[in-house]
């Protein structure tokens, strides 16, 4: 027995599927080379901002004049340094994952080859053993 609620839920689900089918995946492809390039740009930029902040703060002994340098140079530089390190870490992890996937693929191929050879050896031994047991009977 069908209720009105089930029909409206089914129609809502169908409408949702139709509207989602028109969505396209993102055109931006993040690859490990992008992670490496962005990380390579952000690390020296962050270090440069930290050094500029230090240089600006070192030119005066007054705390209220040093604070803008520490905030704009030091904290922004630390933030960029952290993002750059995260990019390098992500690059490293994607390379490790790809390497592990390649090793696993090669291991599967080797296992299949060994299994095939063992099957051929066992089949060959059974064929060789049958005539010998048949003659003795």
Short mmCIF file of C-alpha atoms in Angstrom, two decimals:
data_model
loop_
_atom_site.label_atom_id
_atom_site.label_comp_id
_atom_site.label_asym_id
_atom_site.label_seq_id
_atom_site.Cartn_x
_atom_site.Cartn_y
_atom_site.Cartn_z
CA UNK A 1 0.00 0.00 0.00
CA UNK A 2 1.48 3.32 -1.09
CA UNK A 3 1.02 6.50 0.92
CA UNK A 4 1.26 10.07 -0.28
CA UNK A 5 4.43 10.54 1.75
CA UNK A 6 6.24 7.73 -0.07
CA UNK A 7 5.24 9.13 -3.47
CA UNK A 8 6.43 12.65 -2.60
CA UNK A 9 9.69 11.32 -1.18
CA UNK A 10 10.25 9.27 -4.33
CA UNK A 11 9.54 12.28 -6.55
CA UNK A 12 11.88 14.44 -4.46
CA UNK A 13 14.59 11.81 -4.78
CA UNK A 14 14.08 11.62 -8.54
CA UNK A 15 14.20 15.43 -8.80
CA UNK A 16 17.40 15.51 -6.72
CA UNK A 17 19.04 12.90 -8.95
CA UNK A 18 18.13 14.83 -12.08
CA UNK A 19 19.46 18.11 -10.72
CA UNK A 20 22.70 16.50 -9.52
CA UNK A 21 23.29 14.73 -12.82
CA UNK A 22 23.97 18.11 -14.45
CA UNK A 23 26.86 18.90 -12.15
CA UNK A 24 30.33 18.61 -13.59
CA UNK A 25 33.50 17.75 -11.75
CA UNK A 26 35.99 20.51 -11.09
CA UNK A 27 38.18 21.40 -14.04
CA UNK A 28 41.17 22.12 -11.82
CA UNK A 29 43.32 19.04 -11.49
CA UNK A 30 45.56 19.14 -8.44
CA UNK A 31 48.62 17.09 -9.08
CA UNK A 32 51.69 16.52 -7.02
CA UNK A 33 53.64 18.95 -9.21
CA UNK A 34 51.25 21.76 -8.21
CA UNK A 35 51.81 20.95 -4.55
CA UNK A 36 55.56 21.08 -5.09
CA UNK A 37 55.45 24.39 -6.98
CA UNK A 38 53.17 26.13 -4.48
CA UNK A 39 55.19 24.84 -1.53
CA UNK A 40 58.40 25.95 -3.23
CA UNK A 41 57.01 29.46 -3.64
CA UNK A 42 55.49 29.81 -0.17
CA UNK A 43 58.49 28.67 1.86
CA UNK A 44 60.94 31.39 0.74
CA UNK A 45 58.14 33.96 0.77
CA UNK A 46 57.34 33.11 4.39
CA UNK A 47 61.00 33.22 5.40
CA UNK A 48 61.40 36.55 3.60
CA UNK A 49 58.40 38.06 5.41
CA UNK A 50 59.72 36.86 8.78
CA UNK A 51 63.11 38.45 8.03
CA UNK A 52 61.46 41.71 6.89
CA UNK A 53 59.37 41.77 10.05
CA UNK A 54 62.44 41.19 12.18
CA UNK A 55 64.38 43.89 10.34
CA UNK A 56 61.56 46.41 10.76
CA UNK A 57 61.13 45.61 14.45
CA UNK A 58 64.89 45.78 15.04
CA UNK A 59 65.01 49.41 13.86
CA UNK A 60 63.21 50.71 16.92
CA UNK A 61 63.14 50.04 20.67
CA UNK A 62 59.53 51.14 21.18
CA UNK A 63 57.05 48.29 21.58
CA UNK A 64 54.19 50.07 19.84
CA UNK A 65 56.37 50.56 16.74
CA UNK A 66 57.52 46.93 16.72
CA UNK A 67 54.04 45.39 16.93
CA UNK A 68 52.96 46.07 13.31
CA UNK A 69 56.17 44.50 12.01
CA UNK A 70 55.70 41.43 14.16
CA UNK A 71 52.09 41.02 13.10
CA UNK A 72 52.44 41.72 9.39
CA UNK A 73 55.84 40.16 8.88
CA UNK A 74 56.18 37.58 11.62
CA UNK A 75 52.71 36.08 11.83
CA UNK A 76 51.97 36.26 8.12
CA UNK A 77 55.40 34.77 7.42
CA UNK A 78 54.77 31.94 9.90
CA UNK A 79 51.40 31.29 8.28
CA UNK A 80 52.91 31.12 4.80
CA UNK A 81 55.71 28.94 6.11
CA UNK A 82 53.16 26.56 7.66
CA UNK A 83 51.13 26.35 4.45
CA UNK A 84 54.32 25.77 2.44
CA UNK A 85 55.40 22.96 4.75
CA UNK A 86 51.91 21.44 4.50
CA UNK A 87 52.18 21.56 0.69
CA UNK A 88 55.56 19.83 0.76
CA UNK A 89 54.19 17.22 3.17
CA UNK A 90 51.20 16.64 0.87
CA UNK A 91 53.55 16.30 -2.10
CA UNK A 92 55.65 13.78 -0.19
CA UNK A 93 52.58 11.78 0.87
CA UNK A 94 51.15 11.65 -2.67
CA UNK A 95 54.51 10.39 -3.95
CA UNK A 96 54.56 7.71 -1.23
CA UNK A 97 51.01 6.62 -2.04
CA UNK A 98 51.78 6.35 -5.75
CA UNK A 99 54.97 4.43 -5.01
CA UNK A 100 53.08 2.03 -2.75
CA UNK A 101 50.36 1.54 -5.36
CA UNK A 102 53.00 0.75 -8.00
CA UNK A 103 54.72 -1.72 -5.66
CA UNK A 104 51.40 -3.38 -4.84
CA UNK A 105 50.59 -3.69 -8.56
CA UNK A 106 53.96 -5.27 -9.25
CA UNK A 107 53.54 -7.63 -6.29
CA UNK A 108 50.13 -8.73 -7.61
CA UNK A 109 51.64 -9.39 -11.04
CA UNK A 110 54.45 -11.43 -9.50
CA UNK A 111 52.00 -13.39 -7.34
CA UNK A 112 49.83 -14.19 -10.34
CA UNK A 113 52.88 -15.32 -12.31
CA UNK A 114 54.09 -17.55 -9.45
CA UNK A 115 50.59 -18.97 -9.04
CA UNK A 116 50.42 -19.68 -12.78
CA UNK A 117 53.82 -21.40 -12.74
CA UNK A 118 52.90 -23.48 -9.68
CA UNK A 119 49.62 -24.49 -11.32
CA UNK A 120 51.51 -25.57 -14.44
CA UNK A 121 54.02 -27.55 -12.36
CA UNK A 122 51.31 -29.28 -10.34
CA UNK A 123 49.30 -30.03 -13.50
CA UNK A 124 52.46 -31.41 -15.14
CA UNK A 125 53.17 -33.66 -12.14
CA UNK A 126 49.62 -35.01 -12.15
CA UNK A 127 49.81 -35.79 -15.86
CA UNK A 128 53.19 -37.51 -15.37
CA UNK A 129 51.91 -39.44 -12.34
CA UNK A 130 48.78 -40.86 -14.05
CA UNK A 131 50.48 -43.10 -16.62
CA UNK A 132 52.90 -44.43 -14.04
CA UNK A 133 50.08 -45.40 -11.65
CA UNK A 134 48.06 -46.87 -14.54
CA UNK A 135 50.90 -49.20 -15.61
CA UNK A 136 51.42 -50.57 -12.14
CA UNK A 137 47.78 -51.56 -11.76
#
